[in-house]
């Protein structure tokens, strides 16, 4: 719900600022900064008022460790074999800043696999909606390898309408395969 995203931003904002200060002090090139460093979840909270939007999060040790926003109605598959079929679109997914590994400033993430757990939740949402596990997303450049190699999603190409980010999809067959492997 929107109030929870305000809490997320209140918890995460100071940690983001600290990471930014450390990156500046070490003279790390902005190209090497975590690409979600500028995100503000309080501004994303309004999206949850839309009927097609859902929010998911992980709380551990009484703190938000990761959050994800998904959409359903306005997105369909771009893959040739499934073109036009509904899917769950991951609009935003992020682990808490204290879970980031930032080698340039010697930071190790506290909890691992937060993004993976949230991704699995998107597959489950897709199944619950009757979309057979189909999931789509636009990847930040630093995460492209993870979606392509780690999750074996299909790259559909760069999207000039979305900051030229690479668009990925997980097909029904890919979702079934991933689910069988992780049972």
mmCIF file of C-alpha atoms in Angstrom:
data_model
loop_
_atom_site.group_PDB
_atom_site.id
_atom_site.type_symbol
_atom_site.label_atom_id
_atom_site.label_comp_id
_atom_site.label_asym_id
_atom_site.label_seq_id
_atom_site.Cartn_x
_atom_site.Cartn_y
_atom_site.Cartn_z
ATOM 1 C CA UNK A 1 0.000 0.000 0.000
ATOM 2 C CA UNK A 2 1.147 3.600 -0.515
ATOM 3 C CA UNK A 3 1.845 4.255 3.223
ATOM 4 C CA UNK A 4 4.334 1.366 3.292
ATOM 5 C CA UNK A 5 6.296 2.886 0.415
ATOM 6 C CA UNK A 6 6.574 6.099 2.427
ATOM 7 C CA UNK A 7 8.096 4.036 5.237
ATOM 8 C CA UNK A 8 10.442 2.361 2.736
ATOM 9 C CA UNK A 9 11.708 5.726 1.557
ATOM 10 C CA UNK A 10 12.087 7.015 5.119
ATOM 11 C CA UNK A 11 14.169 3.911 5.984
ATOM 12 C CA UNK A 12 16.180 3.776 2.770
ATOM 13 C CA UNK A 13 16.805 7.483 2.115
ATOM 14 C CA UNK A 14 19.518 8.005 4.761
ATOM 15 C CA UNK A 15 21.357 4.850 3.604
ATOM 16 C CA UNK A 16 21.225 6.046 -0.022
ATOM 17 C CA UNK A 17 22.693 9.381 1.069
ATOM 18 C CA UNK A 18 25.482 7.626 2.948
ATOM 19 C CA UNK A 19 26.337 5.473 -0.089
ATOM 20 C CA UNK A 20 26.314 8.555 -2.326
ATOM 21 C CA UNK A 21 28.673 10.388 0.057
ATOM 22 C CA UNK A 22 31.064 7.419 0.114
ATOM 23 C CA UNK A 23 31.023 7.169 -3.693
ATOM 24 C CA UNK A 24 31.751 10.900 -4.014
ATOM 25 C CA UNK A 25 34.542 10.753 -1.403
ATOM 26 C CA UNK A 26 36.216 7.832 -3.215
ATOM 27 C CA UNK A 27 35.879 9.615 -6.563
ATOM 28 C CA UNK A 28 33.902 6.741 -8.109
ATOM 29 C CA UNK A 29 32.675 7.535 -11.616
ATOM 30 C CA UNK A 30 28.893 8.062 -11.736
ATOM 31 C CA UNK A 31 28.735 5.360 -14.405
ATOM 32 C CA UNK A 32 29.717 2.867 -11.678
ATOM 33 C CA UNK A 33 27.143 4.026 -9.103
ATOM 34 C CA UNK A 34 24.169 1.760 -8.342
ATOM 35 C CA UNK A 35 21.682 2.744 -11.036
ATOM 36 C CA UNK A 36 18.690 2.876 -8.690
ATOM 37 C CA UNK A 37 20.477 5.204 -6.273
ATOM 38 C CA UNK A 38 18.227 8.134 -7.314
ATOM 39 C CA UNK A 39 14.918 6.251 -6.953
ATOM 40 C CA UNK A 40 12.356 7.623 -4.493
ATOM 41 C CA UNK A 41 9.725 5.093 -3.443
ATOM 42 C CA UNK A 42 7.502 7.803 -1.944
ATOM 43 C CA UNK A 43 6.991 9.132 -5.495
ATOM 44 C CA UNK A 44 6.167 5.630 -6.775
ATOM 45 C CA UNK A 45 3.499 5.160 -4.069
ATOM 46 C CA UNK A 46 0.811 6.926 -6.118
ATOM 47 C CA UNK A 47 1.007 4.179 -8.759
ATOM 48 C CA UNK A 48 -0.489 1.739 -6.267
ATOM 49 C CA UNK A 49 -3.777 3.624 -6.522
ATOM 50 C CA UNK A 50 -4.162 2.224 -10.061
ATOM 51 C CA UNK A 51 -6.288 -0.907 -10.313
ATOM 52 C CA UNK A 52 -3.680 -2.734 -12.426
ATOM 53 C CA UNK A 53 -0.850 -2.105 -9.947
ATOM 54 C CA UNK A 54 0.321 -4.341 -7.113
ATOM 55 C CA UNK A 55 3.059 -3.919 -4.551
ATOM 56 C CA UNK A 56 5.109 -6.610 -2.846
ATOM 57 C CA UNK A 57 7.848 -6.427 -0.265
ATOM 58 C CA UNK A 58 10.071 -8.401 2.052
ATOM 59 C CA UNK A 59 10.361 -7.465 5.708
ATOM 60 C CA UNK A 60 13.050 -9.031 7.853
ATOM 61 C CA UNK A 61 14.287 -7.862 11.243
ATOM 62 C CA UNK A 62 11.436 -5.307 11.211
ATOM 63 C CA UNK A 63 12.879 -3.460 8.191
ATOM 64 C CA UNK A 64 11.932 -3.434 4.518
ATOM 65 C CA UNK A 65 14.601 -5.462 2.704
ATOM 66 C CA UNK A 66 13.167 -5.181 -0.815
ATOM 67 C CA UNK A 67 10.112 -3.945 -2.707
ATOM 68 C CA UNK A 68 8.536 -4.449 -6.124
ATOM 69 C CA UNK A 69 5.755 -2.780 -8.113
ATOM 70 C CA UNK A 70 3.982 -4.750 -10.836
ATOM 71 C CA UNK A 71 1.357 -3.926 -13.460
ATOM 72 C CA UNK A 72 -0.944 -6.202 -15.407
ATOM 73 C CA UNK A 73 -3.601 -4.591 -17.612
ATOM 74 C CA UNK A 74 -1.417 -2.313 -19.733
ATOM 75 C CA UNK A 75 1.259 -4.855 -20.732
ATOM 76 C CA UNK A 76 1.204 -7.838 -23.068
ATOM 77 C CA UNK A 77 3.811 -10.219 -24.425
ATOM 78 C CA UNK A 78 6.116 -9.064 -27.214
ATOM 79 C CA UNK A 79 7.549 -12.534 -27.881
ATOM 80 C CA UNK A 80 6.509 -13.891 -31.284
ATOM 81 C CA UNK A 81 5.013 -17.133 -29.936
ATOM 82 C CA UNK A 82 2.985 -15.323 -27.248
ATOM 83 C CA UNK A 83 2.464 -11.873 -28.764
ATOM 84 C CA UNK A 84 -0.454 -10.000 -27.241
ATOM 85 C CA UNK A 85 -0.999 -12.424 -24.355
ATOM 86 C CA UNK A 86 -1.209 -10.873 -20.877
ATOM 87 C CA UNK A 87 1.751 -10.845 -18.519
ATOM 88 C CA UNK A 88 2.881 -9.373 -15.237
ATOM 89 C CA UNK A 89 5.132 -6.381 -15.881
ATOM 90 C CA UNK A 90 7.696 -5.602 -13.185
ATOM 91 C CA UNK A 91 7.701 -1.822 -13.137
ATOM 92 C CA UNK A 92 10.241 -1.482 -10.310
ATOM 93 C CA UNK A 93 12.118 -3.940 -8.128
ATOM 94 C CA UNK A 94 14.832 -3.003 -5.664
ATOM 95 C CA UNK A 95 16.668 -4.360 -2.648
ATOM 96 C CA UNK A 96 17.269 -2.089 0.323
ATOM 97 C CA UNK A 97 20.523 -0.105 -0.018
ATOM 98 C CA UNK A 98 22.150 -2.027 2.863
ATOM 99 C CA UNK A 99 21.677 -5.159 0.764
ATOM 100 C CA UNK A 100 23.667 -3.769 -2.156
ATOM 101 C CA UNK A 101 27.149 -5.002 -2.895
ATOM 102 C CA UNK A 102 29.145 -1.932 -3.938
ATOM 103 C CA UNK A 103 32.760 -3.083 -4.368
ATOM 104 C CA UNK A 104 33.996 0.423 -5.274
ATOM 105 C CA UNK A 105 33.437 1.468 -1.647
ATOM 106 C CA UNK A 106 33.988 -1.926 -0.010
ATOM 107 C CA UNK A 107 30.335 -2.631 0.762
ATOM 108 C CA UNK A 108 28.958 -6.157 1.000
ATOM 109 C CA UNK A 109 25.209 -6.627 0.919
ATOM 110 C CA UNK A 110 23.637 -7.838 4.172
ATOM 111 C CA UNK A 111 20.907 -10.114 2.764
ATOM 112 C CA UNK A 112 21.228 -11.941 -0.556
ATOM 113 C CA UNK A 113 18.632 -12.989 -3.144
ATOM 114 C CA UNK A 114 16.099 -10.259 -2.324
ATOM 115 C CA UNK A 115 15.583 -9.475 -6.028
ATOM 116 C CA UNK A 116 15.305 -13.172 -6.869
ATOM 117 C CA UNK A 117 12.657 -13.751 -4.212
ATOM 118 C CA UNK A 118 10.648 -10.807 -5.509
ATOM 119 C CA UNK A 119 11.035 -12.063 -9.085
ATOM 120 C CA UNK A 120 9.637 -15.445 -8.003
ATOM 121 C CA UNK A 121 6.696 -13.546 -6.489
ATOM 122 C CA UNK A 122 6.047 -11.922 -9.891
ATOM 123 C CA UNK A 123 5.937 -15.382 -11.506
ATOM 124 C CA UNK A 124 3.485 -16.507 -8.811
ATOM 125 C CA UNK A 125 1.344 -13.400 -9.400
ATOM 126 C CA UNK A 126 1.351 -14.186 -13.122
ATOM 127 C CA UNK A 127 0.127 -17.712 -12.393
ATOM 128 C CA UNK A 128 -2.554 -16.412 -10.023
ATOM 129 C CA UNK A 129 -3.773 -14.008 -12.710
ATOM 130 C CA UNK A 130 -3.979 -16.857 -15.241
ATOM 131 C CA UNK A 131 -0.971 -15.571 -17.237
ATOM 132 C CA UNK A 132 0.987 -18.859 -16.908
ATOM 133 C CA UNK A 133 4.105 -17.325 -15.381
ATOM 134 C CA UNK A 134 4.699 -14.767 -18.153
ATOM 135 C CA UNK A 135 6.694 -11.803 -16.831
ATOM 136 C CA UNK A 136 8.202 -8.766 -18.569
ATOM 137 C CA UNK A 137 10.477 -5.925 -17.473
ATOM 138 C CA UNK A 138 12.877 -3.240 -18.625
ATOM 139 C CA UNK A 139 16.299 -3.842 -17.059
ATOM 140 C CA UNK A 140 18.716 -1.267 -15.754
ATOM 141 C CA UNK A 141 22.039 -1.850 -17.575
ATOM 142 C CA UNK A 142 23.742 -3.149 -14.411
ATOM 143 C CA UNK A 143 21.071 -5.895 -14.128
ATOM 144 C CA UNK A 144 20.922 -7.036 -17.768
ATOM 145 C CA UNK A 145 23.306 -9.981 -17.262
ATOM 146 C CA UNK A 146 21.334 -11.227 -14.273
ATOM 147 C CA UNK A 147 18.049 -11.310 -16.194
ATOM 148 C CA UNK A 148 19.638 -12.841 -19.286
ATOM 149 C CA UNK A 149 22.035 -15.367 -17.763
ATOM 150 C CA UNK A 150 20.761 -15.842 -14.207
ATOM 151 C CA UNK A 151 17.056 -16.039 -14.987
ATOM 152 C CA UNK A 152 17.403 -16.964 -18.681
ATOM 153 C CA UNK A 153 14.829 -14.396 -19.757
ATOM 154 C CA UNK A 154 14.571 -13.560 -23.445
ATOM 155 C CA UNK A 155 15.905 -10.190 -24.564
ATOM 156 C CA UNK A 156 13.352 -8.573 -26.865
ATOM 157 C CA UNK A 157 15.573 -5.562 -27.658
ATOM 158 C CA UNK A 158 16.125 -1.972 -26.619
ATOM 159 C CA UNK A 159 13.047 0.158 -26.094
ATOM 160 C CA UNK A 160 13.472 3.758 -27.282
ATOM 161 C CA UNK A 161 10.227 4.650 -25.485
ATOM 162 C CA UNK A 162 11.675 3.583 -22.148
ATOM 163 C CA UNK A 163 15.102 5.300 -21.967
ATOM 164 C CA UNK A 164 16.476 2.748 -24.451
ATOM 165 C CA UNK A 165 16.494 0.102 -21.711
ATOM 166 C CA UNK A 166 16.713 -3.548 -22.724
ATOM 167 C CA UNK A 167 13.321 -5.255 -22.495
ATOM 168 C CA UNK A 168 13.154 -8.863 -21.267
ATOM 169 C CA UNK A 169 10.397 -11.426 -21.046
ATOM 170 C CA UNK A 170 9.945 -14.756 -19.360
ATOM 171 C CA UNK A 171 7.699 -16.964 -21.508
ATOM 172 C CA UNK A 172 5.233 -19.536 -20.233
ATOM 173 C CA UNK A 173 7.715 -22.313 -21.123
ATOM 174 C CA UNK A 174 10.636 -20.521 -19.452
ATOM 175 C CA UNK A 175 8.567 -19.994 -16.297
ATOM 176 C CA UNK A 176 7.582 -23.680 -16.221
ATOM 177 C CA UNK A 177 11.228 -24.681 -16.678
ATOM 178 C CA UNK A 178 12.447 -22.363 -13.892
ATOM 179 C CA UNK A 179 9.753 -23.604 -11.541
ATOM 180 C CA UNK A 180 10.657 -27.262 -12.184
ATOM 181 C CA UNK A 181 14.347 -26.555 -11.489
ATOM 182 C CA UNK A 182 13.626 -24.831 -8.180
ATOM 183 C CA UNK A 183 11.183 -27.282 -6.638
#
